[in-house]
């Protein structure tokens, strides 16, 4: 082996590292803006009609069922939440901001006591125009919810367009949700 | 007050680590004994500083100081004391401080035990360790400081993930980290050798004890983690090819290769650049393992502590450490010529074969672990690579190593003949064949028979080297006994470690024969599994300090005689709103009776019962391997140091 190719061979590990480092940086960048989520598995419901379910309403609020999603006539954000969930508190300001922009947000109170839900809404604000109570977690099963909070975008024809696991952040709303809202408005 | 002192100690540690590195490296470059000596002294100071910060963190956790953020997030006043202490390293911030403490201890150990090293090499090693430590300490201080206060102070903490509240996991991270971080020392030796442009037999001898000790700790750590997964997760398996498990397996594999190739450097002055590269690779894989787990890039049941924003810092740190060493490697390594020549069939040849296969396994595991990320990045596809891939690819690569390691051990150096060596192992082959044949006839299954035959070959064949060395039955027995006494510890160590591997293999093969049953039965009913009758006697409620539990009483009978009472439980932790299953396991030494309690419906309890044949052997074997490693460290020859550079050591004493 001539000396130059011998030298080049010793550069091999460094090249491998450069590729790995670049890929790592790209992944981290995409994790930060929400386009790569190591925990997420795409929902099988995407581009399919929202599942059928019927739930009792939260006292003092209008409720909804699966059929209402089709007849709503506007895009709807379905948000699974619970009073006992800390990330739900964290995303409350984002949801309120979305509501101010005129988006329909319907809440599903997941495995929660009615009075706890009421207290949660009083304390952290109510971004929801309708609230259904999923005490048994049946609707969550239909949707394939991992845990709360989890958010789905249903377009005006009742088709599921997007799912987000975990708390919504401004970054996620700007990068992922807003383009979809523009598309399906 | 105590957390602030800890915070200050952490900041002080950064300064001391930087000073340690600068003094030692500059001192070595100028051959100034005073500078180099101060580098060693600073290594002790740096260790004391990190130790104080860690102690302050433990103090805060034990005294339930809920003004400290880290304690709020991971502790609870009702948590048992043991878990208050171990909870310190059960989360990201605390575990990184533990990592730093281990790294500091490595530097102090080189300063303390490395007195027989040439002072310049020792100073360089201490300096490189200090530089690494400064990077990681800075990371802790800037992005993951565990000693920050929180205001307003909450009344109580949020408690730790209940899965982690377990004695197995209490000690698994420190052991694993000690192994991971321990490889920083061979790494520092490799970088120091590259700076000096010299790798010789003495270097091989100095590196080996550090590599051995780290390897033994890592072996223990991985085994403990696997054991924890076995009994705490309650899935009945012991290894899931989970990314985090693979992240610990990779440095273990390259570390194993390093141990063996360093022998060739020591005895024959060959494979120098390769060994240096392995030392760099092993530590790099340890670091990347931390990076991938801590940044949460790899999705896993294990990564309880993850955060993408910290990932950037770790990535930069990683690229600096690994990139720096690889640049040095590309620049200096071509000058490290090989002097020892050897025939393909020889002890060296066998060790090269070992390296090729073990590194191939490492490449396969690496590929399988990272392929989902690659697919996501390039094709935008979500996929996972599971056990079938790893089983199908690792097994064919592992089998030749396992078969050959017995033969390699009795081959002479430089040049050997395969035929006579194999003939000398006729008795081990006979035992293996007998084991294989009896299993094949008993079970009428080919693969387990081959597996057990291989395990027997390994367990018994490992003693081949000792038998050869004492010339058993070829010279009078008394002379053989006298020779046995004179055998170096390293020979015993290799035999024990290899036999341990055989025991683990037997356990793994045995587990492939495990049987399980999922049943729904009412109290009073019984089911039969693997010649045992498992009767559900009743269900009751219980409570611990921070959980409530539902316990099943199961009695296991064999031929009408009571074998054992098992009490699997389902715990619900109040603060974390999480349920865990507590398995109940009875081991006979040859098999585990393993039971898990599931949900209850209509008065019936769902039970998962396993009969895990030879399961305990997996961890017993690993323990024996680890023991073998430590035994080898204890070998006198490694402590004495190589004579070649002996005169150099008197310099610092003057």
PDB file of C-alpha atoms in Angstrom, chain A residues 3 6-32 35-42 83-86 110-113 146, chain B residues 158 273 277 291 295-300 303-304 306-313 315 318-319 322-324 326-327 329-337 366 373 376-378 380 382 577:
ATOM      1  CA  UNK A   3       1.930   5.934   1.835  1.00  0.00           C
ATOM      2  CA  UNK A   6      -2.274   4.344   3.924  1.00  0.00           C
ATOM      3  CA  UNK A   7      -2.731   7.850   5.311  1.00  0.00           C
ATOM      4  CA  UNK A   8      -6.209   8.056   3.791  1.00  0.00           C
ATOM      5  CA  UNK A   9      -7.151   4.787   5.459  1.00  0.00           C
ATOM      6  CA  UNK A  10      -6.373   6.308   8.831  1.00  0.00           C
ATOM      7  CA  UNK A  11      -8.763   9.142   8.018  1.00  0.00           C
ATOM      8  CA  UNK A  12     -11.604   6.630   7.673  1.00  0.00           C
ATOM      9  CA  UNK A  13     -12.772   6.699  11.295  1.00  0.00           C
ATOM     10  CA  UNK A  14     -12.811  10.487  11.203  1.00  0.00           C
ATOM     11  CA  UNK A  15     -15.007  10.449   8.099  1.00  0.00           C
ATOM     12  CA  UNK A  16     -17.399   8.067   9.815  1.00  0.00           C
ATOM     13  CA  UNK A  17     -17.560  10.408  12.791  1.00  0.00           C
ATOM     14  CA  UNK A  18     -18.262  13.402  10.541  1.00  0.00           C
ATOM     15  CA  UNK A  19     -21.205  11.592   8.942  1.00  0.00           C
ATOM     16  CA  UNK A  20     -22.502  10.513  12.349  1.00  0.00           C
ATOM     17  CA  UNK A  21     -22.077  13.979  13.812  1.00  0.00           C
ATOM     18  CA  UNK A  22     -23.909  15.578  10.892  1.00  0.00           C
ATOM     19  CA  UNK A  23     -26.771  13.126  11.193  1.00  0.00           C
ATOM     20  CA  UNK A  24     -26.942  13.677  14.942  1.00  0.00           C
ATOM     21  CA  UNK A  25     -27.090  17.443  14.495  1.00  0.00           C
ATOM     22  CA  UNK A  26     -29.845  17.099  11.896  1.00  0.00           C
ATOM     23  CA  UNK A  27     -31.893  14.823  14.150  1.00  0.00           C
ATOM     24  CA  UNK A  28     -31.515  17.162  17.102  1.00  0.00           C
ATOM     25  CA  UNK A  29     -32.543  20.093  14.936  1.00  0.00           C
ATOM     26  CA  UNK A  30     -35.621  18.246  13.760  1.00  0.00           C
ATOM     27  CA  UNK A  31     -36.456  17.161  17.316  1.00  0.00           C
ATOM     28  CA  UNK A  32     -36.381  20.780  18.421  1.00  0.00           C
ATOM     29  CA  UNK A  35     -40.659  17.323  12.844  1.00  0.00           C
ATOM     30  CA  UNK A  36     -38.878  14.346  14.384  1.00  0.00           C
ATOM     31  CA  UNK A  37     -40.315  12.686  17.436  1.00  0.00           C
ATOM     32  CA  UNK A  38     -38.534   9.542  18.577  1.00  0.00           C
ATOM     33  CA  UNK A  39     -41.530   8.486  20.642  1.00  0.00           C
ATOM     34  CA  UNK A  40     -44.135   9.091  18.004  1.00  0.00           C
ATOM     35  CA  UNK A  41     -45.575   6.430  15.765  1.00  0.00           C
ATOM     36  CA  UNK A  42     -47.857   7.936  13.126  1.00  0.00           C
ATOM     37  CA  UNK A  83     -56.934  17.695  35.579  1.00  0.00           C
ATOM     38  CA  UNK A  84     -54.241  15.371  36.956  1.00  0.00           C
ATOM     39  CA  UNK A  85     -51.917  15.883  34.011  1.00  0.00           C
ATOM     40  CA  UNK A  86     -49.095  18.397  34.354  1.00  0.00           C
ATOM     41  CA  UNK A 110     -59.924  11.701  30.029  1.00  0.00           C
ATOM     42  CA  UNK A 111     -60.382   9.474  33.106  1.00  0.00           C
ATOM     43  CA  UNK A 112     -61.133  12.433  35.323  1.00  0.00           C
ATOM     44  CA  UNK A 113     -63.713  13.257  38.003  1.00  0.00           C
ATOM     45  CA  UNK A 146     -51.062   7.216  24.207  1.00  0.00           C
TER      46      UNK A 146
ATOM     47  CA  UNK B 158     -43.234  14.423  42.484  1.00  0.00           C
ATOM     48  CA  UNK B 273      -2.735   0.930  15.625  1.00  0.00           C
ATOM     49  CA  UNK B 277      -8.262   2.604  17.538  1.00  0.00           C
ATOM     50  CA  UNK B 291     -25.519  10.992  24.088  1.00  0.00           C
ATOM     51  CA  UNK B 295     -30.848  13.316  24.255  1.00  0.00           C
ATOM     52  CA  UNK B 296     -33.839  11.029  23.794  1.00  0.00           C
ATOM     53  CA  UNK B 297     -33.028  10.438  20.132  1.00  0.00           C
ATOM     54  CA  UNK B 298     -33.365   6.723  20.633  1.00  0.00           C
ATOM     55  CA  UNK B 299     -36.805   5.800  21.781  1.00  0.00           C
ATOM     56  CA  UNK B 300     -36.732   3.241  24.510  1.00  0.00           C
ATOM     57  CA  UNK B 303     -34.739   6.475  28.636  1.00  0.00           C
ATOM     58  CA  UNK B 304     -36.546   7.988  31.530  1.00  0.00           C
ATOM     59  CA  UNK B 306     -34.197  12.802  28.070  1.00  0.00           C
ATOM     60  CA  UNK B 307     -34.151  16.280  26.647  1.00  0.00           C
ATOM     61  CA  UNK B 308     -33.355  17.406  23.070  1.00  0.00           C
ATOM     62  CA  UNK B 309     -31.938  20.834  23.985  1.00  0.00           C
ATOM     63  CA  UNK B 310     -29.126  19.281  25.993  1.00  0.00           C
ATOM     64  CA  UNK B 311     -28.394  17.077  23.050  1.00  0.00           C
ATOM     65  CA  UNK B 312     -26.701  19.938  21.196  1.00  0.00           C
ATOM     66  CA  UNK B 313     -24.196  20.452  24.001  1.00  0.00           C
ATOM     67  CA  UNK B 315     -23.129  16.450  20.539  1.00  0.00           C
ATOM     68  CA  UNK B 318     -18.785  14.346  21.730  1.00  0.00           C
ATOM     69  CA  UNK B 319     -17.498  15.644  18.413  1.00  0.00           C
ATOM     70  CA  UNK B 322     -13.960  11.784  19.550  1.00  0.00           C
ATOM     71  CA  UNK B 323     -13.040  14.084  16.663  1.00  0.00           C
ATOM     72  CA  UNK B 324      -9.968  15.357  18.459  1.00  0.00           C
ATOM     73  CA  UNK B 326      -9.452  10.652  15.651  1.00  0.00           C
ATOM     74  CA  UNK B 327      -7.646  13.615  14.096  1.00  0.00           C
ATOM     75  CA  UNK B 329      -5.110   9.124  15.185  1.00  0.00           C
ATOM     76  CA  UNK B 330      -5.150  10.013  11.476  1.00  0.00           C
ATOM     77  CA  UNK B 331      -2.081  12.179  11.947  1.00  0.00           C
ATOM     78  CA  UNK B 332       0.083  10.056  14.213  1.00  0.00           C
ATOM     79  CA  UNK B 333      -1.043   6.456  13.914  1.00  0.00           C
ATOM     80  CA  UNK B 334       0.462   5.787  10.456  1.00  0.00           C
ATOM     81  CA  UNK B 335       3.875   6.164  12.103  1.00  0.00           C
ATOM     82  CA  UNK B 336       3.203   3.363  14.602  1.00  0.00           C
ATOM     83  CA  UNK B 337       4.827   0.456  12.817  1.00  0.00           C
ATOM     84  CA  UNK B 366     -24.590  -0.673  15.686  1.00  0.00           C
ATOM     85  CA  UNK B 373     -32.858   6.714  12.720  1.00  0.00           C
ATOM     86  CA  UNK B 376     -36.314   8.216   9.375  1.00  0.00           C
ATOM     87  CA  UNK B 377     -33.701  10.693   8.237  1.00  0.00           C
ATOM     88  CA  UNK B 378     -33.299   9.471   4.662  1.00  0.00           C
ATOM     89  CA  UNK B 380     -38.812   9.564   6.309  1.00  0.00           C
ATOM     90  CA  UNK B 382     -40.925   5.012  10.788  1.00  0.00           C
ATOM     91  CA  UNK B 577     -50.237   7.543  39.055  1.00  0.00           C
TER      92      UNK B 577
END
